[in-house]
Amino acid sequence: MKKRLKQNKKLEEIILQVAEVAQYLWQKGWAERNAGNISVNIDHLIEGDLDDISQYPDFELPEPYPELNNKYFFVTGTGKRMRDLARSPLKNALIIKVTNGGCSYHIFSRHKRNVPDFRPTSELPTHLSIHQKIALRGSSEKVVIHTHANELVALTHSPDVKSKEIVNNIIWGMHPEAMVFIPKGVGFVPYIIPGSVDIAKETLKEFNDHDVILWEKHGVFAIGESVFDTFDSIDIVSKSAKIWFMCKQAGFEPEGLTDKQLDELKETYTSLNK
Ligand SMILES: [Zn+2]
C-alpha cells in the first residue's frame, strides 16, 4: 500500500490537505487533545482494490450504509490528535473500505498496527451517515469536518441563542462574507450525546437544508467539495460569531447588517455562487 499511495499523487495530495487543515484546527485552538475528526470520500481516487497488508478483520457498523458499500474513505483515527495528524497523517488517520453491503468496514494500513489503538473516529456513524446522504442525493461533496470552534460553541451557550433563526441572524448579520459564502445559513442541533446514532439522525435532517451544522454546546460539522472549502465554511461562520462577541466585549450591542443590506448581498452574490 505504501507503494500504491506514493503512486497515487491525487490521493497523496488529499492526505496532505487533511494534514494542513488539521494544523489550522490545532492553531485556532479548536482541537484540544483528540478533539475533532475529518473524513474524505476518496473512492474516485482508488483504481481497483488497494493492496491489503493489514489483514484486519472487518468491523461491524452500528447501522448499515448500503449506498457506501465498497467505497473508500480516509478518516481520522479514534483518540488521535489533530496536531499529530498534521505532522504524520498516515499514523493518525486511516483508509477504510465499507464492506458487506454497508454493514461493516475494513481497515487498510501502511503498517500492521495494534487494532484497539488504530480504529476510525468514534464519530464514524455520523460521518458515514452524512456521506450516505450525499450519495443518495447525488451531490458532489466529498469532505466532512467536525471541530470544536470556540466561538461557535460559546455562541450556543448563550441563553439568547437557542434557535436556528437567531443563530443565522447573528451569522449573516455580523459579516457580509457569511451571506456570500454561506447563503443557506447554518443548521442547529440541540445537545445530544456525541457519538450516538441519535445525533447522527438529527444532524442528517439539518443537512437537508445546510452545509454547516452547529451542535449545541459542542462544536460544528460541515461538508464541502474539498478539504479547504469545508474548513473555509467553518472559518467564515466562526468569524461572524467572533465579531458578535467582540462587540459585546467592547460593551455595545452589535448593529448587524440591515435587512436591506442583506437582501442586496443575496441578490448580488447568491446567483454568482450557483
Ligand atoms: Zn466533538
PDB file of C-alpha atoms and ligand atoms in Angstrom:
ATOM      1  CA  MET A   1       0.000   0.000   0.000  1.00  0.00           C
ATOM      2  CA  LYS A   2       2.974   2.267   0.657  1.00  0.00           C
ATOM      3  CA  LYS A   3       3.895   1.937  -2.985  1.00  0.00           C
ATOM      4  CA  ARG A   4       0.289   2.462  -4.085  1.00  0.00           C
ATOM      5  CA  LEU A   5      -0.035   5.653  -2.067  1.00  0.00           C
ATOM      6  CA  LYS A   6       3.182   7.061  -3.455  1.00  0.00           C
ATOM      7  CA  GLN A   7       1.981   6.262  -6.957  1.00  0.00           C
ATOM      8  CA  ASN A   8      -1.363   7.891  -6.330  1.00  0.00           C
ATOM      9  CA  LYS A   9      -0.480  11.583  -6.438  1.00  0.00           C
ATOM     10  CA  LYS A  10      -4.070  12.768  -6.133  1.00  0.00           C
ATOM     11  CA  LEU A  11      -4.650  10.712  -3.008  1.00  0.00           C
ATOM     12  CA  GLU A  12      -1.347  11.876  -1.563  1.00  0.00           C
ATOM     13  CA  GLU A  13      -2.422  15.463  -2.234  1.00  0.00           C
ATOM     14  CA  ILE A  14      -5.724  14.960  -0.393  1.00  0.00           C
ATOM     15  CA  ILE A  15      -3.897  13.431   2.584  1.00  0.00           C
ATOM     16  CA  LEU A  16      -1.537  16.431   2.684  1.00  0.00           C
ATOM     17  CA  GLN A  17      -4.542  18.784   2.556  1.00  0.00           C
ATOM     18  CA  VAL A  18      -6.100  16.960   5.526  1.00  0.00           C
ATOM     19  CA  ALA A  19      -2.793  17.351   7.390  1.00  0.00           C
ATOM     20  CA  GLU A  20      -2.680  21.073   6.569  1.00  0.00           C
ATOM     21  CA  VAL A  21      -6.235  21.657   7.772  1.00  0.00           C
ATOM     22  CA  ALA A  22      -5.527  19.606  10.923  1.00  0.00           C
ATOM     23  CA  GLN A  23      -2.736  22.082  11.649  1.00  0.00           C
ATOM     24  CA  TYR A  24      -5.133  25.022  11.176  1.00  0.00           C
ATOM     25  CA  LEU A  25      -7.665  23.435  13.565  1.00  0.00           C
ATOM     26  CA  TRP A  26      -4.936  22.979  16.183  1.00  0.00           C
ATOM     27  CA  GLN A  27      -3.553  26.506  15.718  1.00  0.00           C
ATOM     28  CA  LYS A  28      -7.006  28.007  16.073  1.00  0.00           C
ATOM     29  CA  GLY A  29      -7.422  26.268  19.423  1.00  0.00           C
ATOM     30  CA  TRP A  30     -10.366  24.251  18.069  1.00  0.00           C
ATOM     31  CA  ALA A  31      -8.743  20.837  18.564  1.00  0.00           C
ATOM     32  CA  GLU A  32      -7.857  20.252  22.196  1.00  0.00           C
ATOM     33  CA  ARG A  33      -6.469  16.797  22.973  1.00  0.00           C
ATOM     34  CA  ASN A  34      -8.071  14.389  20.438  1.00  0.00           C
ATOM     35  CA  ALA A  35     -11.000  16.691  19.562  1.00  0.00           C
ATOM     36  CA  GLY A  36     -12.382  16.810  16.056  1.00  0.00           C
ATOM     37  CA  ASN A  37     -12.449  14.422  13.130  1.00  0.00           C
ATOM     38  CA  ILE A  38     -12.241  14.551   9.371  1.00  0.00           C
ATOM     39  CA  SER A  39     -13.392  12.133   6.685  1.00  0.00           C
ATOM     40  CA  VAL A  40     -12.904  12.292   2.941  1.00  0.00           C
ATOM     41  CA  ASN A  41     -14.600  10.147   0.325  1.00  0.00           C
ATOM     42  CA  ILE A  42     -11.584   9.001  -1.725  1.00  0.00           C
ATOM     43  CA  ASP A  43     -13.385   6.342  -3.725  1.00  0.00           C
ATOM     44  CA  HIS A  44     -12.974   8.241  -7.001  1.00  0.00           C
ATOM     45  CA  LEU A  45      -9.181   8.180  -6.463  1.00  0.00           C
ATOM     46  CA  ILE A  46      -8.817   4.436  -5.985  1.00  0.00           C
ATOM     47  CA  GLU A  47      -8.383   2.297  -9.055  1.00  0.00           C
ATOM     48  CA  GLY A  48      -9.096  -1.355  -8.381  1.00  0.00           C
ATOM     49  CA  ASP A  49      -8.518  -2.673  -4.874  1.00  0.00           C
ATOM     50  CA  LEU A  50      -5.812  -1.376  -2.574  1.00  0.00           C
ATOM     51  CA  ASP A  51      -3.153  -3.852  -1.576  1.00  0.00           C
ATOM     52  CA  ASP A  52      -4.160  -5.204   1.804  1.00  0.00           C
ATOM     53  CA  ILE A  53      -1.266  -5.810   4.116  1.00  0.00           C
ATOM     54  CA  SER A  54      -3.295  -5.102   7.267  1.00  0.00           C
ATOM     55  CA  GLN A  55      -5.171  -8.407   7.388  1.00  0.00           C
ATOM     56  CA  TYR A  56      -7.554  -6.913   9.923  1.00  0.00           C
ATOM     57  CA  PRO A  57     -10.966  -8.480  10.338  1.00  0.00           C
ATOM     58  CA  ASP A  58     -13.980  -6.456   9.216  1.00  0.00           C
ATOM     59  CA  PHE A  59     -15.618  -4.396  11.961  1.00  0.00           C
ATOM     60  CA  GLU A  60     -19.374  -4.183  12.252  1.00  0.00           C
ATOM     61  CA  LEU A  61     -21.088  -0.802  11.873  1.00  0.00           C
ATOM     62  CA  PRO A  62     -23.962   0.186  14.207  1.00  0.00           C
ATOM     63  CA  GLU A  63     -26.293   0.529  11.242  1.00  0.00           C
ATOM     64  CA  PRO A  64     -25.954  -0.274   7.541  1.00  0.00           C
ATOM     65  CA  TYR A  65     -24.816   2.225   4.910  1.00  0.00           C
ATOM     66  CA  PRO A  66     -25.727   0.366   1.709  1.00  0.00           C
ATOM     67  CA  GLU A  67     -25.028   3.316  -0.581  1.00  0.00           C
ATOM     68  CA  LEU A  68     -21.429   3.297   0.613  1.00  0.00           C
ATOM     69  CA  ASN A  69     -20.758  -0.390   0.026  1.00  0.00           C
ATOM     70  CA  ASN A  70     -17.247  -0.971  -1.403  1.00  0.00           C
ATOM     71  CA  LYS A  71     -16.398   2.732  -1.138  1.00  0.00           C
ATOM     72  CA  TYR A  72     -13.128   4.007   0.310  1.00  0.00           C
ATOM     73  CA  PHE A  73     -12.746   6.784   2.894  1.00  0.00           C
ATOM     74  CA  PHE A  74      -9.803   8.493   4.531  1.00  0.00           C
ATOM     75  CA  VAL A  75     -10.786   9.065   8.176  1.00  0.00           C
ATOM     76  CA  THR A  76      -9.047  10.335  11.263  1.00  0.00           C
ATOM     77  CA  GLY A  77      -8.285   7.739  13.914  1.00  0.00           C
ATOM     78  CA  THR A  78     -10.002   7.467  17.260  1.00  0.00           C
ATOM     79  CA  GLY A  79      -8.080   9.156  20.079  1.00  0.00           C
ATOM     80  CA  LYS A  80      -5.685  10.785  17.614  1.00  0.00           C
ATOM     81  CA  ARG A  81      -4.641  14.410  17.993  1.00  0.00           C
ATOM     82  CA  MET A  82      -5.007  16.970  15.186  1.00  0.00           C
ATOM     83  CA  ARG A  83      -1.536  18.308  15.957  1.00  0.00           C
ATOM     84  CA  ASP A  84      -0.095  14.809  15.423  1.00  0.00           C
ATOM     85  CA  LEU A  85      -2.198  14.302  12.306  1.00  0.00           C
ATOM     86  CA  ALA A  86      -0.667  17.499  10.906  1.00  0.00           C
ATOM     87  CA  ARG A  87       2.836  16.009  11.229  1.00  0.00           C
ATOM     88  CA  SER A  88       2.099  12.357  10.456  1.00  0.00           C
ATOM     89  CA  PRO A  89      -1.216  11.922   8.657  1.00  0.00           C
ATOM     90  CA  LEU A  90      -0.793   8.215   7.917  1.00  0.00           C
ATOM     91  CA  LYS A  91      -0.049   7.393  11.557  1.00  0.00           C
ATOM     92  CA  ASN A  92      -3.100   9.270  12.797  1.00  0.00           C
ATOM     93  CA  ALA A  93      -5.688   8.609  10.124  1.00  0.00           C
ATOM     94  CA  LEU A  94      -6.557   5.569   8.097  1.00  0.00           C
ATOM     95  CA  ILE A  95      -8.135   4.337   4.936  1.00  0.00           C
ATOM     96  CA  ILE A  96     -11.252   2.245   5.336  1.00  0.00           C
ATOM     97  CA  LYS A  97     -13.450   0.451   2.861  1.00  0.00           C
ATOM     98  CA  VAL A  98     -17.129  -0.106   3.644  1.00  0.00           C
ATOM     99  CA  THR A  99     -17.897  -3.799   3.165  1.00  0.00           C
ATOM    100  CA  ASN A 100     -20.578  -6.458   3.457  1.00  0.00           C
ATOM    101  CA  GLY A 101     -23.363  -4.442   1.823  1.00  0.00           C
ATOM    102  CA  GLY A 102     -22.622  -1.430   4.042  1.00  0.00           C
ATOM    103  CA  CYS A 103     -22.827  -3.347   7.339  1.00  0.00           C
ATOM    104  CA  SER A 104     -19.116  -3.308   8.188  1.00  0.00           C
ATOM    105  CA  TYR A 105     -15.805  -1.708   7.313  1.00  0.00           C
ATOM    106  CA  HIS A 106     -12.291  -2.890   6.655  1.00  0.00           C
ATOM    107  CA  ILE A 107      -9.141  -1.034   7.729  1.00  0.00           C
ATOM    108  CA  PHE A 108      -6.239  -0.570   5.346  1.00  0.00           C
ATOM    109  CA  SER A 109      -2.956   0.400   6.908  1.00  0.00           C
ATOM    110  CA  ARG A 110       0.536   1.156   5.728  1.00  0.00           C
ATOM    111  CA  HIS A 111       1.825  -0.907   8.636  1.00  0.00           C
ATOM    112  CA  LYS A 112       0.247  -3.625  10.708  1.00  0.00           C
ATOM    113  CA  ARG A 113      -0.925  -1.762  13.789  1.00  0.00           C
ATOM    114  CA  ASN A 114      -2.387  -2.605  17.129  1.00  0.00           C
ATOM    115  CA  VAL A 115      -6.099  -2.732  16.252  1.00  0.00           C
ATOM    116  CA  PRO A 116      -7.584  -1.408  19.510  1.00  0.00           C
ATOM    117  CA  ASP A 117      -5.394   1.690  19.121  1.00  0.00           C
ATOM    118  CA  PHE A 118      -5.978   2.182  15.446  1.00  0.00           C
ATOM    119  CA  ARG A 119      -9.644   2.445  14.645  1.00  0.00           C
ATOM    120  CA  PRO A 120     -11.621   5.216  12.951  1.00  0.00           C
ATOM    121  CA  THR A 121     -13.036   8.133  14.908  1.00  0.00           C
ATOM    122  CA  SER A 122     -15.862   7.336  17.324  1.00  0.00           C
ATOM    123  CA  GLU A 123     -17.941   9.744  15.220  1.00  0.00           C
ATOM    124  CA  LEU A 124     -17.701   7.348  12.262  1.00  0.00           C
ATOM    125  CA  PRO A 125     -21.507   6.688  12.289  1.00  0.00           C
ATOM    126  CA  THR A 126     -22.192  10.397  11.887  1.00  0.00           C
ATOM    127  CA  HIS A 127     -19.578  10.749   9.150  1.00  0.00           C
ATOM    128  CA  LEU A 128     -20.809   7.718   7.208  1.00  0.00           C
ATOM    129  CA  SER A 129     -24.453   8.697   7.518  1.00  0.00           C
ATOM    130  CA  ILE A 130     -23.576  12.118   6.084  1.00  0.00           C
ATOM    131  CA  HIS A 131     -21.591  10.552   3.225  1.00  0.00           C
ATOM    132  CA  GLN A 132     -24.520   8.225   2.576  1.00  0.00           C
ATOM    133  CA  LYS A 133     -26.892  11.166   2.413  1.00  0.00           C
ATOM    134  CA  ILE A 134     -24.582  12.873  -0.071  1.00  0.00           C
ATOM    135  CA  ALA A 135     -24.527   9.661  -2.166  1.00  0.00           C
ATOM    136  CA  LEU A 136     -28.325   9.355  -2.067  1.00  0.00           C
ATOM    137  CA  ARG A 137     -28.945  12.889  -3.227  1.00  0.00           C
ATOM    138  CA  GLY A 138     -26.170  12.634  -5.818  1.00  0.00           C
ATOM    139  CA  SER A 139     -24.355  15.801  -4.781  1.00  0.00           C
ATOM    140  CA  SER A 140     -20.613  16.266  -5.085  1.00  0.00           C
ATOM    141  CA  GLU A 141     -19.420  16.914  -1.523  1.00  0.00           C
ATOM    142  CA  LYS A 142     -16.544  14.672  -0.524  1.00  0.00           C
ATOM    143  CA  VAL A 143     -15.415  16.040   2.830  1.00  0.00           C
ATOM    144  CA  VAL A 144     -16.876  16.076   6.355  1.00  0.00           C
ATOM    145  CA  ILE A 145     -15.134  18.015   9.134  1.00  0.00           C
ATOM    146  CA  HIS A 146     -16.090  18.145  12.796  1.00  0.00           C
ATOM    147  CA  THR A 147     -14.294  20.561  15.112  1.00  0.00           C
ATOM    148  CA  HIS A 148     -14.784  22.459  18.363  1.00  0.00           C
ATOM    149  CA  ALA A 149     -14.728  26.019  17.045  1.00  0.00           C
ATOM    150  CA  ASN A 150     -14.575  28.042  20.256  1.00  0.00           C
ATOM    151  CA  GLU A 151     -16.689  30.969  19.107  1.00  0.00           C
ATOM    152  CA  LEU A 152     -19.453  28.683  17.833  1.00  0.00           C
ATOM    153  CA  VAL A 153     -19.519  26.576  20.991  1.00  0.00           C
ATOM    154  CA  ALA A 154     -19.659  29.779  23.052  1.00  0.00           C
ATOM    155  CA  LEU A 155     -22.459  31.153  20.869  1.00  0.00           C
ATOM    156  CA  THR A 156     -24.688  28.161  21.595  1.00  0.00           C
ATOM    157  CA  HIS A 157     -24.122  28.583  25.337  1.00  0.00           C
ATOM    158  CA  SER A 158     -25.851  31.960  25.195  1.00  0.00           C
ATOM    159  CA  PRO A 159     -29.350  31.674  26.700  1.00  0.00           C
ATOM    160  CA  ASP A 160     -30.466  34.116  23.981  1.00  0.00           C
ATOM    161  CA  VAL A 161     -29.223  31.906  21.125  1.00  0.00           C
ATOM    162  CA  LYS A 162     -31.344  28.772  21.111  1.00  0.00           C
ATOM    163  CA  SER A 163     -32.875  28.664  17.651  1.00  0.00           C
ATOM    164  CA  LYS A 164     -31.658  28.348  14.115  1.00  0.00           C
ATOM    165  CA  GLU A 165     -33.277  31.648  13.197  1.00  0.00           C
ATOM    166  CA  ILE A 166     -31.406  33.564  15.891  1.00  0.00           C
ATOM    167  CA  VAL A 167     -28.124  31.817  15.075  1.00  0.00           C
ATOM    168  CA  ASN A 168     -28.437  32.743  11.403  1.00  0.00           C
ATOM    169  CA  ASN A 169     -29.398  36.328  12.139  1.00  0.00           C
ATOM    170  CA  ILE A 170     -26.109  36.598  14.025  1.00  0.00           C
ATOM    171  CA  ILE A 171     -24.009  34.704  11.473  1.00  0.00           C
ATOM    172  CA  TRP A 172     -25.309  36.667   8.481  1.00  0.00           C
ATOM    173  CA  GLY A 173     -25.653  39.949  10.338  1.00  0.00           C
ATOM    174  CA  MET A 174     -22.073  40.208  11.571  1.00  0.00           C
ATOM    175  CA  HIS A 175     -20.140  39.824   8.357  1.00  0.00           C
ATOM    176  CA  PRO A 176     -21.042  40.235   4.660  1.00  0.00           C
ATOM    177  CA  GLU A 177     -18.866  37.232   3.716  1.00  0.00           C
ATOM    178  CA  ALA A 178     -21.210  34.951   5.642  1.00  0.00           C
ATOM    179  CA  MET A 179     -24.137  35.770   3.337  1.00  0.00           C
ATOM    180  CA  VAL A 180     -21.905  35.484   0.285  1.00  0.00           C
ATOM    181  CA  PHE A 181     -20.332  32.111   1.114  1.00  0.00           C
ATOM    182  CA  ILE A 182     -22.915  30.563   3.460  1.00  0.00           C
ATOM    183  CA  PRO A 183     -26.132  31.613   1.680  1.00  0.00           C
ATOM    184  CA  LYS A 184     -28.038  28.583   3.036  1.00  0.00           C
ATOM    185  CA  GLY A 185     -27.212  29.599   6.602  1.00  0.00           C
ATOM    186  CA  VAL A 186     -26.279  27.095   9.284  1.00  0.00           C
ATOM    187  CA  GLY A 187     -28.247  24.257  10.834  1.00  0.00           C
ATOM    188  CA  PHE A 188     -28.640  23.773  14.576  1.00  0.00           C
ATOM    189  CA  VAL A 189     -28.845  20.528  16.583  1.00  0.00           C
ATOM    190  CA  PRO A 190     -29.795  20.850  20.280  1.00  0.00           C
ATOM    191  CA  TYR A 191     -27.465  18.990  22.642  1.00  0.00           C
ATOM    192  CA  ILE A 192     -27.437  15.174  22.245  1.00  0.00           C
ATOM    193  CA  ILE A 193     -24.705  12.864  23.497  1.00  0.00           C
ATOM    194  CA  PRO A 194     -21.905  12.765  20.900  1.00  0.00           C
ATOM    195  CA  GLY A 195     -21.126   9.557  19.018  1.00  0.00           C
ATOM    196  CA  SER A 196     -24.753   8.384  19.198  1.00  0.00           C
ATOM    197  CA  VAL A 197     -26.969   7.290  16.334  1.00  0.00           C
ATOM    198  CA  ASP A 198     -29.494   9.917  17.538  1.00  0.00           C
ATOM    199  CA  ILE A 199     -27.142  12.844  17.000  1.00  0.00           C
ATOM    200  CA  ALA A 200     -26.276  11.439  13.573  1.00  0.00           C
ATOM    201  CA  LYS A 201     -30.004  11.346  12.680  1.00  0.00           C
ATOM    202  CA  GLU A 202     -30.672  14.905  13.840  1.00  0.00           C
ATOM    203  CA  THR A 203     -27.564  16.143  12.055  1.00  0.00           C
ATOM    204  CA  LEU A 204     -28.677  14.456   8.844  1.00  0.00           C
ATOM    205  CA  LYS A 205     -32.014  16.242   8.939  1.00  0.00           C
ATOM    206  CA  GLU A 206     -30.218  19.578   9.135  1.00  0.00           C
ATOM    207  CA  PHE A 207     -28.024  18.671   6.166  1.00  0.00           C
ATOM    208  CA  ASN A 208     -31.190  18.693   4.042  1.00  0.00           C
ATOM    209  CA  ASP A 209     -31.001  22.462   4.086  1.00  0.00           C
ATOM    210  CA  HIS A 210     -27.484  23.427   5.165  1.00  0.00           C
ATOM    211  CA  ASP A 211     -23.796  22.590   4.691  1.00  0.00           C
ATOM    212  CA  VAL A 212     -22.688  23.760   8.144  1.00  0.00           C
ATOM    213  CA  ILE A 213     -24.389  22.457  11.295  1.00  0.00           C
ATOM    214  CA  LEU A 214     -23.829  23.687  14.849  1.00  0.00           C
ATOM    215  CA  TRP A 215     -24.005  21.155  17.646  1.00  0.00           C
ATOM    216  CA  GLU A 216     -25.222  22.965  20.730  1.00  0.00           C
ATOM    217  CA  LYS A 217     -22.547  23.259  23.441  1.00  0.00           C
ATOM    218  CA  HIS A 218     -20.187  21.043  21.454  1.00  0.00           C
ATOM    219  CA  GLY A 219     -18.985  22.190  18.046  1.00  0.00           C
ATOM    220  CA  VAL A 220     -19.674  22.204  14.357  1.00  0.00           C
ATOM    221  CA  PHE A 221     -19.987  19.777  11.434  1.00  0.00           C
ATOM    222  CA  ALA A 222     -19.516  20.894   7.854  1.00  0.00           C
ATOM    223  CA  ILE A 223     -19.471  19.316   4.406  1.00  0.00           C
ATOM    224  CA  GLY A 224     -17.783  20.547   1.256  1.00  0.00           C
ATOM    225  CA  GLU A 225     -16.297  19.541  -2.063  1.00  0.00           C
ATOM    226  CA  SER A 226     -12.704  19.978  -0.916  1.00  0.00           C
ATOM    227  CA  VAL A 227     -10.872  19.868   2.399  1.00  0.00           C
ATOM    228  CA  PHE A 228     -10.051  23.578   2.146  1.00  0.00           C
ATOM    229  CA  ASP A 229     -13.589  24.657   1.129  1.00  0.00           C
ATOM    230  CA  THR A 230     -15.023  22.789   4.095  1.00  0.00           C
ATOM    231  CA  PHE A 231     -12.560  24.395   6.501  1.00  0.00           C
ATOM    232  CA  ASP A 232     -13.269  27.830   4.980  1.00  0.00           C
ATOM    233  CA  SER A 233     -17.019  27.471   5.618  1.00  0.00           C
ATOM    234  CA  ILE A 234     -16.412  26.799   9.304  1.00  0.00           C
ATOM    235  CA  ASP A 235     -13.869  29.624   9.466  1.00  0.00           C
ATOM    236  CA  ILE A 236     -16.312  32.172   8.000  1.00  0.00           C
ATOM    237  CA  VAL A 237     -19.167  31.164  10.306  1.00  0.00           C
ATOM    238  CA  SER A 238     -16.808  31.245  13.259  1.00  0.00           C
ATOM    239  CA  LYS A 239     -15.580  34.706  12.306  1.00  0.00           C
ATOM    240  CA  SER A 240     -19.125  36.069  12.413  1.00  0.00           C
ATOM    241  CA  ALA A 241     -19.607  34.665  15.917  1.00  0.00           C
ATOM    242  CA  LYS A 242     -16.271  36.132  16.959  1.00  0.00           C
ATOM    243  CA  ILE A 243     -17.260  39.605  15.748  1.00  0.00           C
ATOM    244  CA  TRP A 244     -20.542  39.312  17.690  1.00  0.00           C
ATOM    245  CA  PHE A 245     -18.607  38.518  20.875  1.00  0.00           C
ATOM    246  CA  MET A 246     -16.069  41.288  20.240  1.00  0.00           C
ATOM    247  CA  CYS A 247     -18.854  43.855  20.029  1.00  0.00           C
ATOM    248  CA  LYS A 248     -20.388  42.545  23.259  1.00  0.00           C
ATOM    249  CA  GLN A 249     -16.999  42.543  24.992  1.00  0.00           C
ATOM    250  CA  ALA A 250     -16.482  46.144  23.876  1.00  0.00           C
ATOM    251  CA  GLY A 251     -19.697  46.998  25.702  1.00  0.00           C
ATOM    252  CA  PHE A 252     -22.121  47.654  22.855  1.00  0.00           C
ATOM    253  CA  GLU A 253     -24.822  45.681  21.072  1.00  0.00           C
ATOM    254  CA  PRO A 254     -23.720  44.957  17.504  1.00  0.00           C
ATOM    255  CA  GLU A 255     -25.866  46.769  14.983  1.00  0.00           C
ATOM    256  CA  GLY A 256     -25.655  43.986  12.412  1.00  0.00           C
ATOM    257  CA  LEU A 257     -26.254  44.321   8.696  1.00  0.00           C
ATOM    258  CA  THR A 258     -29.733  45.637   7.958  1.00  0.00           C
ATOM    259  CA  ASP A 259     -32.324  43.563   6.090  1.00  0.00           C
ATOM    260  CA  LYS A 260     -31.812  45.841   3.093  1.00  0.00           C
ATOM    261  CA  GLN A 261     -28.059  45.279   3.152  1.00  0.00           C
ATOM    262  CA  LEU A 262     -28.539  41.502   3.467  1.00  0.00           C
ATOM    263  CA  ASP A 263     -31.060  41.453   0.599  1.00  0.00           C
ATOM    264  CA  GLU A 264     -28.620  43.400  -1.537  1.00  0.00           C
ATOM    265  CA  LEU A 265     -25.847  40.867  -0.775  1.00  0.00           C
ATOM    266  CA  LYS A 266     -28.198  37.968  -1.528  1.00  0.00           C
ATOM    267  CA  GLU A 267     -29.267  39.438  -4.853  1.00  0.00           C
ATOM    268  CA  THR A 268     -25.725  40.291  -5.872  1.00  0.00           C
ATOM    269  CA  TYR A 269     -23.890  37.145  -4.845  1.00  0.00           C
ATOM    270  CA  THR A 270     -26.138  34.105  -4.498  1.00  0.00           C
ATOM    271  CA  SER A 271     -26.714  33.890  -8.235  1.00  0.00           C
ATOM    272  CA  LEU A 272     -22.918  34.015  -8.755  1.00  0.00           C
ATOM    273  CA  ASN A 273     -22.391  31.102  -6.362  1.00  0.00           C
ATOM    274  CA  LYS A 274     -24.905  28.808  -8.020  1.00  0.00           C
TER     275      LYS A 274
HETATM  276 ZN    ZN B   1     -16.616  16.779  19.154  1.00  0.00          ZN
END
